[in-house]
Amino acid sequence: MAGEAKKISTKVGVLGAGQLGRMLAISGAPLGKEFGFYGQSNQEPAAQLGHRFFSSKESNGLADLIEFSDVITYESENTDVALVREIAKTTPVYPAEKSLFISQHRGREKSLFDQLNIPCAPYQIVDSLESLKVAVEEVGLPAVLKTTTEGYDGKGQFVLKEATQVEQAWSEIGGRELVLEGFINFQRELSMIAVRNADNEHVYYPLVQNVHHDGILRYTIAPARDISDELQKEAEAYMQRLLDELDHVGVLTLELFDTLDGLVANEMAPRVHNSGHWTQDGAVTDQFENHVRAITGMPLGDTSVCQPIAAMINIIGVIGPTKKVLEMPNTFLHLYDKEERPNRKLGHINIVADSEEVLYESFKTLAEFLPKS
Ligand code: AMP
């Protein structure tokens, strides 16, 4: 109705209760938002914050979450699409079903990249040893074979260098639908976080560089060094096409390879992302606050960086010497209240600095938190 005040949602339901939900609540609380988490245990990172918790083990847990929430979001691209569709009949879910449906399948993602003229690796979907052999002919070698769904942190992948490895690759990760991708010779891995709200406002964070070790993100440099205005604008144009095509509301993350021939899209995630954690201390508005703003009908916040350079280092497996972190200037500790376990993301350290030199001095001091090789 003309002149009617727009509704701003206050109660945010989150499917999941991990660290991403926890950080959504930490950044959303000052905006007056209340959070309810739907998870398996009240020992999960978000459940321990003292907001509402609804157990997925109880028969009325989901109904209670829906009853509590003005709007619902999720932490994982592996969230059940049918569940989101069902909830959306009564309560808005952002990002909506389409973003989720496409992001949980590498083939659908690549087909959307193609449709929107966003460069990505050549690829073929395969579902048998025979079709894999044909795909190897078409895509060429080297190539990367990946599961179409549920792959994360490099799991469910096989790098094919020689045609003689085809049987081995199929027996290791086959027996299900896979995608064979041409191997991209990249200089470095980048990502961009963008946000859109239902009023069609778009904001973009700067391209950042991500460094992985054993398939897990270890640190992010933000902004990535030596990014021309043209490259930043090119990535923003890709994101804008994706956001608009998906009618996306919330944060969208795009992972990219930086190659000598330009940017090549790898995959996207319809959620706040580990490569955006630096924004908590390095940007005017962090990714979590901007996601909450977007999904609750608020104007989006400024994505400018606060310092010339920032970094995020993941704390993996063991907590490590955090006292040292607390004693360092311009360095911020974020722990998730999780128990130590190999390869588990337990927290992260954000650093802001005036120069690359100062940043890399901090990296030397924090060597125990970085991969050894
Ligand atoms: P993903 O699960 O798709 O993010 O892949 C995990 C990692 O494998 C990426 O971060 C890259 O380092 C590497 N990778 C994935 N796809 C390719 C590709 N097509 N060419 C070269 N390296 C790749």
XYZ file of N, CA, C and O in Angstrom, residues 39-214:
704
model
N 19.510 -26.205 15.633
C 20.692 -27.060 15.529
C 20.506 -28.355 16.280
O 19.427 -28.639 16.812
N 21.606 -29.123 16.320
C 21.519 -30.462 16.917
C 21.791 -30.471 18.412
O 21.322 -31.335 19.132
N 22.610 -29.501 18.857
C 23.006 -29.549 20.268
C 23.179 -28.134 20.806
O 23.674 -27.252 20.099
N 22.811 -27.954 22.071
C 22.973 -26.622 22.658
C 24.425 -26.332 23.028
O 24.727 -25.319 23.633
N 25.325 -27.237 22.610
C 26.761 -26.974 22.787
C 27.382 -26.410 21.517
O 28.575 -26.111 21.483
N 26.596 -26.250 20.465
C 27.148 -25.713 19.218
C 27.491 -24.223 19.393
O 26.926 -23.557 20.268
N 28.418 -23.710 18.541
C 28.930 -22.348 18.748
C 27.860 -21.263 18.900
O 27.965 -20.406 19.778
N 26.818 -21.278 18.071
C 25.827 -20.200 18.152
C 24.896 -20.395 19.343
O 24.429 -19.432 19.958
N 24.652 -21.672 19.678
C 23.715 -21.966 20.764
C 24.249 -21.455 22.099
O 23.482 -21.176 23.016
N 25.570 -21.319 22.200
C 26.166 -20.932 23.481
C 26.111 -19.435 23.750
O 26.546 -18.973 24.796
N 25.569 -18.664 22.797
C 25.564 -17.200 22.958
C 24.445 -16.710 23.869
O 24.433 -15.550 24.270
N 23.464 -17.569 24.135
C 22.363 -17.130 25.001
C 21.160 -16.607 24.238
O 20.234 -16.071 24.829
N 21.164 -16.739 22.902
C 19.948 -16.429 22.140
C 19.041 -17.665 22.206
O 19.329 -18.621 22.901
N 17.977 -17.677 21.445
C 17.073 -18.833 21.488
C 17.691 -20.014 20.731
O 18.373 -19.819 19.727
N 17.449 -21.218 21.223
C 17.934 -22.421 20.546
C 16.774 -23.397 20.385
O 16.029 -23.646 21.326
N 16.615 -23.921 19.175
C 15.553 -24.883 18.893
C 16.220 -26.167 18.412
O 16.987 -26.137 17.439
N 15.917 -27.252 19.094
C 16.616 -28.496 18.797
C 15.986 -29.238 17.624
O 14.769 -29.466 17.595
N 16.845 -29.626 16.678
C 16.349 -30.414 15.541
C 16.041 -31.841 15.983
O 15.492 -32.627 15.221
N 16.397 -32.191 17.222
C 16.112 -33.550 17.719
C 14.734 -33.622 18.362
O 14.265 -34.693 18.712
N 14.116 -32.475 18.551
C 12.780 -32.483 19.145
C 11.729 -32.297 18.063
O 11.927 -31.518 17.127
N 10.614 -32.984 18.218
C 9.623 -33.027 17.134
C 9.068 -31.636 16.819
O 8.735 -31.341 15.684
N 8.980 -30.769 17.829
C 8.416 -29.436 17.573
C 9.490 -28.368 17.350
O 9.178 -27.176 17.266
N 10.770 -28.781 17.250
C 11.865 -27.806 17.151
C 11.717 -26.872 15.954
O 11.827 -25.649 16.076
N 11.424 -27.449 14.795
C 11.334 -26.634 13.581
C 10.112 -25.714 13.638
O 10.207 -24.524 13.318
N 8.999 -26.276 14.081
C 7.770 -25.461 14.175
C 8.003 -24.297 15.137
O 7.564 -23.159 14.878
N 8.717 -24.532 16.213
C 8.993 -23.464 17.187
C 9.916 -22.397 16.587
O 9.735 -21.203 16.839
N 10.893 -22.833 15.801
C 11.783 -21.866 15.138
C 10.964 -20.964 14.208
O 11.121 -19.740 14.210
N 10.082 -21.599 13.418
C 9.267 -20.840 12.453
C 8.344 -19.876 13.203
O 8.194 -18.711 12.818
N 7.783 -20.354 14.266
C 6.884 -19.524 15.089
C 7.646 -18.297 15.632
O 7.139 -17.175 15.642
N 8.885 -18.512 16.033
C 9.716 -17.427 16.598
C 10.119 -16.389 15.545
O 10.174 -15.193 15.824
N 10.365 -16.843 14.295
C 11.112 -16.032 13.326
C 10.246 -15.110 12.466
O 9.197 -15.512 11.980
N 10.740 -13.883 12.230
C 10.160 -13.013 11.196
C 10.744 -13.366 9.833
O 10.117 -13.184 8.796
N 12.003 -13.798 9.850
C 12.715 -14.142 8.628
C 13.697 -15.262 8.976
O 14.160 -15.337 10.117
N 13.980 -16.119 8.003
C 14.882 -17.249 8.275
C 16.014 -17.251 7.245
O 15.806 -16.929 6.069
N 17.212 -17.560 7.728
C 18.366 -17.707 6.837
C 19.056 -19.030 7.186
O 18.574 -19.776 8.029
N 20.159 -19.314 6.530
C 20.840 -20.595 6.780
C 22.339 -20.394 6.715
O 22.830 -19.410 6.147
N 23.049 -21.364 7.300
C 24.509 -21.274 7.389
C 25.217 -22.048 6.305
O 26.406 -21.853 6.097
N 24.508 -22.987 5.679
C 25.207 -23.920 4.788
C 24.506 -24.026 3.439
O 23.263 -24.047 3.377
N 25.318 -24.162 2.371
C 24.730 -24.369 1.040
C 24.190 -25.786 0.900
O 23.563 -26.108 -0.097
N 24.457 -26.632 1.902
C 23.897 -27.981 1.852
C 22.559 -28.092 2.577
O 22.040 -29.188 2.779
N 21.991 -26.963 2.947
C 20.655 -26.952 3.570
C 19.642 -27.574 2.604
O 19.704 -27.342 1.386
N 18.708 -28.350 3.168
C 17.709 -29.066 2.368
C 16.780 -28.077 1.627
O 16.086 -27.276 2.266
N 16.808 -28.152 0.297
C 15.996 -27.228 -0.514
C 14.498 -27.419 -0.230
O 13.747 -26.451 -0.140
N 14.091 -28.687 -0.056
C 12.662 -28.955 0.197
C 12.232 -28.319 1.520
O 11.110 -27.795 1.637
N 13.122 -28.330 2.487
C 12.819 -27.718 3.787
C 12.632 -26.207 3.628
O 11.673 -25.616 4.138
N 13.543 -25.587 2.874
C 13.469 -24.140 2.644
C 12.168 -23.798 1.901
O 11.480 -22.824 2.246
N 11.811 -24.624 0.925
C 10.576 -24.377 0.158
C 9.359 -24.445 1.075
O 8.458 -23.622 1.003
N 9.371 -25.418 1.975
C 8.248 -25.608 2.898
C 8.146 -24.404 3.857
O 7.060 -23.847 4.045
N 9.274 -24.004 4.421
C 9.263 -22.882 5.376
C 8.788 -21.609 4.678
O 8.023 -20.820 5.233
N 9.246 -21.434 3.417
C 8.947 -20.183 2.690
C 7.447 -20.008 2.429
O 7.009 -18.909 2.084
N 6.661 -21.080 2.607
C 5.207 -20.931 2.430
C 4.625 -20.017 3.511
O 3.594 -19.390 3.315
N 5.292 -19.973 4.681
C 4.745 -19.146 5.771
C 5.685 -18.036 6.219
O 5.242 -17.014 6.731
N 6.984 -18.240 6.062
C 7.967 -17.284 6.595
C 9.034 -17.046 5.526
O 9.549 -18.015 4.965
N 9.373 -15.777 5.254
C 10.384 -15.564 4.217
C 11.719 -16.219 4.562
O 12.144 -16.177 5.717
N 12.343 -16.840 3.569
C 13.684 -17.411 3.741
C 14.598 -16.702 2.754
O 14.316 -16.661 1.552
N 15.688 -16.130 3.258
C 16.685 -15.463 2.412
C 18.059 -15.992 2.726
O 18.381 -16.147 3.901
N 18.903 -16.223 1.708
C 18.627 -16.175 0.283
C 17.575 -17.240 -0.083
O 17.526 -18.311 0.540
N 16.787 -16.941 -1.097
C 15.665 -17.804 -1.445
C 16.132 -19.084 -2.139
O 17.306 -19.249 -2.471
N 15.156 -19.956 -2.372
C 15.409 -21.325 -2.850
C 16.335 -21.403 -4.068
O 17.201 -22.271 -4.157
N 16.172 -20.483 -5.013
C 16.937 -20.584 -6.265
C 18.450 -20.486 -6.010
O 19.244 -21.242 -6.570
N 18.834 -19.541 -5.139
C 20.268 -19.384 -4.827
C 20.813 -20.665 -4.212
O 21.924 -21.106 -4.519
N 20.028 -21.264 -3.325
C 20.452 -22.475 -2.640
C 20.538 -23.640 -3.624
O 21.543 -24.370 -3.668
N 19.504 -23.791 -4.439
C 19.409 -24.905 -5.388
C 20.613 -24.894 -6.339
O 21.236 -25.929 -6.592
N 20.953 -23.730 -6.831
C 22.068 -23.656 -7.793
C 23.405 -23.857 -7.099
O 24.268 -24.586 -7.576
N 23.576 -23.250 -5.919
C 24.891 -23.328 -5.257
C 25.231 -24.709 -4.744
O 26.379 -24.960 -4.398
N 24.228 -25.592 -4.600
C 24.605 -26.891 -4.041
C 24.964 -27.918 -5.108
O 25.220 -29.067 -4.795
N 25.093 -27.465 -6.335
C 25.417 -28.404 -7.406
C 26.392 -27.728 -8.377
O 26.061 -26.718 -9.004
N 27.599 -28.285 -8.496
C 28.631 -27.636 -9.312
C 28.222 -27.512 -10.781
O 28.623 -26.577 -11.455
N 27.451 -28.476 -11.268
C 27.007 -28.426 -12.664
C 26.039 -27.257 -12.887
O 26.150 -26.526 -13.874
N 25.101 -27.095 -11.968
C 24.135 -25.979 -12.109
C 24.855 -24.641 -12.008
O 24.538 -23.691 -12.716
N 25.841 -24.562 -11.115
C 26.619 -23.326 -10.970
C 27.303 -22.964 -12.275
O 27.227 -21.829 -12.745
N 27.955 -23.970 -12.859
C 28.727 -23.698 -14.079
C 27.801 -23.335 -15.222
O 28.115 -22.459 -16.037
N 26.644 -23.975 -15.271
C 25.714 -23.648 -16.335
C 25.198 -22.207 -16.169
O 25.025 -21.473 -17.140
N 25.015 -21.780 -14.912
C 24.621 -20.374 -14.683
C 25.765 -19.426 -15.069
O 25.536 -18.379 -15.689
N 26.998 -19.792 -14.719
C 28.147 -18.950 -15.122
C 28.157 -18.796 -16.651
O 28.318 -17.690 -17.173
N 27.956 -19.910 -17.358
C 27.942 -19.865 -18.827
C 26.834 -18.932 -19.318
O 27.055 -18.081 -20.179
N 25.650 -19.128 -18.757
C 24.489 -18.327 -19.179
C 24.751 -16.828 -18.982
O 24.308 -16.000 -19.783
N 25.487 -16.475 -17.914
C 25.712 -15.057 -17.594
C 27.048 -14.545 -18.130
O 27.502 -13.469 -17.745
N 27.666 -15.341 -18.997
C 28.963 -14.941 -19.571
C 30.031 -14.674 -18.530
O 30.795 -13.710 -18.632
N 30.045 -15.522 -17.513
C 31.090 -15.441 -16.483
C 32.058 -16.585 -16.786
O 31.654 -17.759 -16.767
N 33.331 -16.271 -17.095
C 34.245 -17.344 -17.497
C 34.393 -18.402 -16.401
O 34.502 -18.064 -15.221
N 34.373 -19.669 -16.783
C 34.664 -20.757 -15.829
C 35.387 -21.858 -16.595
O 35.487 -21.808 -17.826
N 35.903 -22.857 -15.869
C 36.654 -23.940 -16.514
C 35.745 -24.715 -17.464
O 34.552 -24.853 -17.202
N 36.310 -25.254 -18.573
C 35.500 -26.158 -19.397
C 35.109 -27.364 -18.533
O 35.878 -27.767 -17.664
N 33.928 -27.928 -18.763
C 33.493 -29.016 -17.876
C 32.539 -29.969 -18.575
O 31.924 -29.622 -19.592
N 32.416 -31.152 -17.989
C 31.443 -32.163 -18.433
C 30.917 -32.864 -17.195
O 31.698 -33.216 -16.307
N 29.622 -33.092 -17.170
C 29.040 -33.895 -16.090
C 29.168 -35.368 -16.480
O 28.903 -35.720 -17.634
N 29.581 -36.207 -15.542
C 29.710 -37.633 -15.854
C 29.019 -38.469 -14.770
O 28.930 -38.043 -13.620
N 28.530 -39.657 -15.186
C 27.885 -40.511 -14.187
C 28.249 -41.975 -14.372
O 27.597 -42.860 -13.835
N 29.303 -42.227 -15.167
C 29.766 -43.606 -15.354
C 31.215 -43.549 -15.832
O 31.694 -42.491 -16.270
N 31.884 -44.687 -15.731
C 33.276 -44.748 -16.189
C 33.345 -44.404 -17.680
O 34.243 -43.670 -18.117
N 32.352 -44.912 -18.432
C 32.340 -44.643 -19.875
C 32.237 -43.151 -20.151
O 32.977 -42.588 -20.959
N 31.288 -42.492 -19.464
C 31.105 -41.052 -19.726
C 32.324 -40.259 -19.242
O 32.660 -39.213 -19.797
N 33.026 -40.775 -18.224
C 34.241 -40.095 -17.765
C 35.317 -40.161 -18.851
O 36.013 -39.166 -19.116
N 35.406 -41.330 -19.487
C 36.416 -41.480 -20.556
C 36.132 -40.494 -21.691
O 37.047 -39.857 -22.228
N 34.854 -40.348 -22.045
C 34.474 -39.408 -23.113
C 34.810 -37.972 -22.676
O 35.362 -37.173 -23.444
N 34.501 -37.667 -21.402
C 34.739 -36.304 -20.897
C 36.228 -35.963 -20.914
O 36.613 -34.833 -21.229
N 37.071 -36.968 -20.605
C 38.520 -36.731 -20.617
C 38.965 -36.338 -22.020
O 39.791 -35.433 -22.200
N 38.376 -36.993 -23.021
C 38.688 -36.637 -24.420
C 38.284 -35.199 -24.704
O 39.007 -34.442 -25.333
N 37.091 -34.825 -24.240
C 36.542 -33.501 -24.586
C 37.187 -32.368 -23.802
O 37.492 -31.313 -24.350
N 37.367 -32.584 -22.488
C 37.894 -31.508 -21.628
C 39.409 -31.430 -21.738
O 39.997 -30.354 -21.670
N 40.035 -32.593 -21.921
C 41.500 -32.633 -21.993
C 42.112 -32.787 -20.606
O 41.432 -32.634 -19.594
N 43.414 -33.100 -20.571
C 44.119 -33.271 -19.298
C 45.258 -32.256 -19.209
O 45.763 -31.827 -20.255
N 45.658 -31.847 -18.006
C 45.120 -32.262 -16.716
C 43.710 -31.721 -16.472
O 43.302 -30.745 -17.106
N 43.010 -32.393 -15.551
C 41.654 -31.981 -15.218
C 41.377 -32.349 -13.761
O 42.115 -33.142 -13.167
N 40.361 -31.736 -13.220
C 39.998 -32.014 -11.824
C 38.618 -32.647 -11.823
O 37.675 -32.090 -12.383
N 38.544 -33.832 -11.206
C 37.266 -34.544 -11.105
C 36.699 -34.266 -9.713
O 37.394 -34.421 -8.710
N 35.444 -33.822 -9.681
C 34.843 -33.450 -8.388
C 33.438 -34.020 -8.289
O 32.748 -34.152 -9.303
N 32.990 -34.282 -7.071
C 31.586 -34.644 -6.877
C 30.755 -33.392 -7.188
O 31.193 -32.274 -6.913
N 29.574 -33.595 -7.792
C 28.768 -32.412 -8.137
C 28.168 -31.763 -6.892
O 27.902 -30.571 -6.881
N 27.942 -32.585 -5.847
C 27.336 -32.031 -4.630
C 28.189 -32.382 -3.416
O 28.990 -33.324 -3.451
N 27.989 -31.604 -2.391
C 28.543 -31.879 -1.052
C 30.062 -31.912 -0.947
O 30.592 -32.393 0.046
N 30.772 -31.410 -1.949
C 32.223 -31.321 -1.809
C 32.564 -30.067 -1.013
O 31.938 -29.045 -1.185
N 33.487 -30.149 -0.103
C 33.965 -28.948 0.582
C 35.396 -29.178 1.018
O 35.845 -30.321 1.151
N 36.125 -28.071 1.237
C 37.520 -28.139 1.670
C 38.328 -29.162 0.866
O 39.133 -29.918 1.415
N 38.076 -29.214 -0.451
C 38.874 -30.082 -1.320
C 38.515 -31.561 -1.224
O 39.153 -32.408 -1.854
N 37.474 -31.909 -0.427
C 37.095 -33.334 -0.321
C 36.294 -33.737 -1.559
O 35.636 -32.925 -2.178
N 36.366 -35.043 -1.904
C 35.637 -35.517 -3.079
C 36.232 -34.988 -4.371
O 35.507 -34.633 -5.290
N 37.585 -34.906 -4.426
C 38.239 -34.417 -5.645
C 39.410 -35.319 -6.028
O 40.040 -35.912 -5.159
N 39.673 -35.364 -7.315
C 40.789 -36.167 -7.828
C 41.399 -35.386 -8.991
O 40.692 -35.034 -9.933
N 42.698 -35.121 -8.914
C 43.353 -34.418 -10.024
C 43.853 -35.475 -11.018
O 44.674 -36.325 -10.670
N 43.320 -35.422 -12.223
C 43.673 -36.386 -13.272
C 44.774 -35.791 -14.142
O 44.557 -34.765 -14.801
N 45.933 -36.456 -14.114
C 47.037 -35.937 -14.938
C 47.192 -36.757 -16.209
O 47.565 -36.249 -17.250
N 46.955 -38.076 -16.078
C 47.136 -38.990 -17.206
C 45.863 -39.790 -17.443
O 45.159 -40.123 -16.476
N 45.644 -40.166 -18.686
C 44.451 -40.959 -19.019
C 44.454 -42.307 -18.291
O 43.397 -42.872 -18.000
N 45.657 -42.800 -17.933
C 45.730 -44.099 -17.228
C 45.123 -44.030 -15.824
O 44.902 -45.057 -15.193
N 44.877 -42.818 -15.324
C 44.333 -42.692 -13.961
C 42.805 -42.722 -13.926
O 42.210 -42.629 -12.842
N 42.175 -42.833 -15.104
C 40.721 -42.693 -15.152
C 40.007 -43.731 -14.273
O 39.120 -43.395 -13.489
N 40.426 -45.005 -14.375
C 39.780 -46.064 -13.577
C 39.940 -45.802 -12.081
O 39.006 -45.935 -11.305
N 41.189 -45.428 -11.725
C 41.471 -45.167 -10.304
C 40.596 -44.012 -9.784
O 39.998 -44.089 -8.698
N 40.504 -42.954 -10.598
C 39.699 -41.783 -10.186
C 38.248 -42.182 -9.990
O 37.616 -41.824 -8.996
N 37.720 -42.980 -10.960
C 36.305 -43.383 -10.855
C 36.089 -44.265 -9.628
O 35.111 -44.105 -8.902
N 37.066 -45.168 -9.351
C 36.849 -46.055 -8.199
C 37.013 -45.284 -6.887
O 36.384 -45.613 -5.895
N 37.817 -44.217 -6.878
C 37.986 -43.463 -5.618
C 36.797 -42.572 -5.301
O 36.344 -42.517 -4.168
N 36.314 -41.814 -6.279
C 35.214 -40.887 -5.938
C 33.974 -41.067 -6.801
O 32.995 -40.342 -6.626
N 34.012 -42.068 -7.726
C 32.868 -42.260 -8.624
C 31.731 -43.049 -7.981
O 31.593 -43.080 -6.761
N 30.903 -43.648 -8.857
C 29.721 -44.339 -8.351
C 28.624 -43.347 -8.039
O 27.600 -43.682 -7.447
N 28.829 -42.105 -8.399
C 27.846 -41.039 -8.202
C 28.110 -39.982 -9.277
O 29.085 -40.082 -10.014
N 27.270 -38.987 -9.331
C 27.450 -37.953 -10.365
C 28.691 -37.098 -10.052
O 28.890 -36.664 -8.919
N 29.483 -36.876 -11.078
C 30.714 -36.092 -10.915
C 30.785 -35.029 -12.007
O 30.063 -35.090 -13.004
N 31.679 -34.065 -11.789
C 31.958 -33.103 -12.861
C 33.462 -33.142 -13.142
O 34.267 -33.171 -12.213
N 33.808 -33.214 -14.416
C 35.221 -33.134 -14.798
C 35.475 -31.708 -15.291
O 34.811 -31.238 -16.215
N 36.433 -31.039 -14.621
C 36.743 -29.647 -14.980
C 38.145 -29.556 -15.537
O 39.059 -30.181 -14.992
N 38.330 -28.742 -16.540
C 39.677 -28.472 -17.025
C 40.508 -27.863 -15.906
O 39.994 -27.090 -15.085
N 41.792 -28.225 -15.849
C 42.682 -27.692 -14.810
C 43.037 -26.244 -15.154
O 43.467 -25.944 -16.263
N 42.826 -25.355 -14.208
C 43.114 -23.930 -14.432
C 44.483 -23.598 -13.847
O 44.730 -23.816 -12.652
N 45.351 -23.079 -14.673
C 46.667 -22.647 -14.205
C 46.553 -21.259 -13.614
O 46.728 -20.272 -14.308
N 46.240 -21.203 -12.341
C 46.002 -19.873 -11.761
C 47.246 -19.328 -11.065
O 48.125 -20.081 -10.643
N 47.289 -17.976 -10.991
C 48.375 -17.312 -10.276
C 48.079 -17.306 -8.779
O 48.969 -17.373 -7.951
N 46.799 -17.142 -8.481
C 46.375 -17.100 -7.080
C 44.864 -17.273 -7.025
O 44.180 -17.160 -8.040
N 44.373 -17.537 -5.817
C 42.930 -17.707 -5.636
C 42.359 -16.457 -4.968
O 42.924 -15.958 -3.985
N 41.261 -15.980 -5.533
C 40.618 -14.770 -5.028
C 39.171 -15.084 -4.662
O 38.624 -16.113 -5.075
N 38.569 -14.189 -3.912
C 37.115 -14.292 -3.745
C 36.538 -12.904 -3.576
O 37.248 -11.957 -3.242
N 35.251 -12.816 -3.848
C 34.548 -11.558 -3.631
C 33.260 -11.834 -2.871
O 32.560 -12.808 -3.164
N 32.986 -10.949 -1.931
C 31.729 -11.021 -1.192
C 30.882 -9.831 -1.612
O 31.369 -8.692 -1.640
N 29.642 -10.107 -2.000
C 28.722 -9.050 -2.424
C 27.419 -9.234 -1.666
O 27.124 -10.320 -1.159
N 26.664 -8.163 -1.575
C 25.409 -8.207 -0.818
C 24.332 -7.488 -1.614
O 24.590 -6.434 -2.212
N 23.133 -8.063 -1.602
C 21.985 -7.399 -2.235
C 20.822 -7.485 -1.269
O 20.658 -8.486 -0.575
N 20.019 -6.397 -1.208
C 18.801 -6.477 -0.399
C 17.579 -6.449 -1.314
O 17.710 -6.317 -2.537
N 16.408 -6.593 -0.713
C 15.190 -6.715 -1.521
C 14.857 -5.409 -2.239
O 14.052 -5.405 -3.177
N 15.472 -4.291 -1.827
C 15.283 -3.019 -2.535
C 16.239 -2.887 -3.708
O 16.383 -1.807 -4.282
N 16.950 -3.967 -4.017
C 17.864 -4.005 -5.151
C 19.095 -3.123 -4.964
O 19.704 -2.682 -5.924
N 19.457 -2.853 -3.700
C 20.751 -2.207 -3.431
C 21.821 -3.291 -3.547
O 21.596 -4.435 -3.105
N 22.963 -2.945 -4.117
C 24.089 -3.888 -4.205
C 25.320 -3.250 -3.570
O 25.587 -2.081 -3.835
N 26.062 -3.999 -2.788
C 27.373 -3.526 -2.330
C 28.392 -4.653 -2.507
O 28.036 -5.836 -2.498
N 29.648 -4.247 -2.663
C 30.720 -5.217 -2.956
C 31.904 -4.940 -2.043
O 32.307 -3.784 -1.881
N 32.491 -6.004 -1.521
C 33.758 -5.865 -0.796
C 34.885 -6.007 -1.815
O 34.682 -6.529 -2.917
N 36.093 -5.553 -1.439
C 37.201 -5.706 -2.390
C 37.566 -7.176 -2.589
O 37.333 -8.012 -1.707
N 38.126 -7.480 -3.745
C 38.658 -8.821 -3.991
C 39.725 -9.133 -2.945
O 40.561 -8.269 -2.624
N 39.696 -10.341 -2.419
C 40.704 -10.758 -1.441
C 41.434 -11.985 -1.968
O 40.926 -12.695 -2.850
N 42.633 -12.211 -1.433
C 43.395 -13.406 -1.826
C 43.284 -14.471 -0.737
O 43.455 -14.170 0.453
N 43.025 -15.707 -1.158
C 42.882 -16.815 -0.205
C 43.993 -17.829 -0.406
O 44.274 -18.223 -1.533
N 44.607 -18.242 0.697
C 45.665 -19.251 0.616
C 45.194 -20.504 1.359
O 44.831 -20.437 2.544
N 45.168 -21.623 0.614
C 44.709 -22.904 1.172
C 45.895 -23.806 1.445
O 46.943 -23.676 0.825
N 45.699 -24.736 2.372
C 46.707 -25.759 2.640
C 45.942 -27.023 2.949
O 45.017 -26.998 3.780
N 46.298 -28.129 2.279
C 45.539 -29.381 2.425
C 44.042 -29.145 2.236
O 43.209 -29.706 2.965
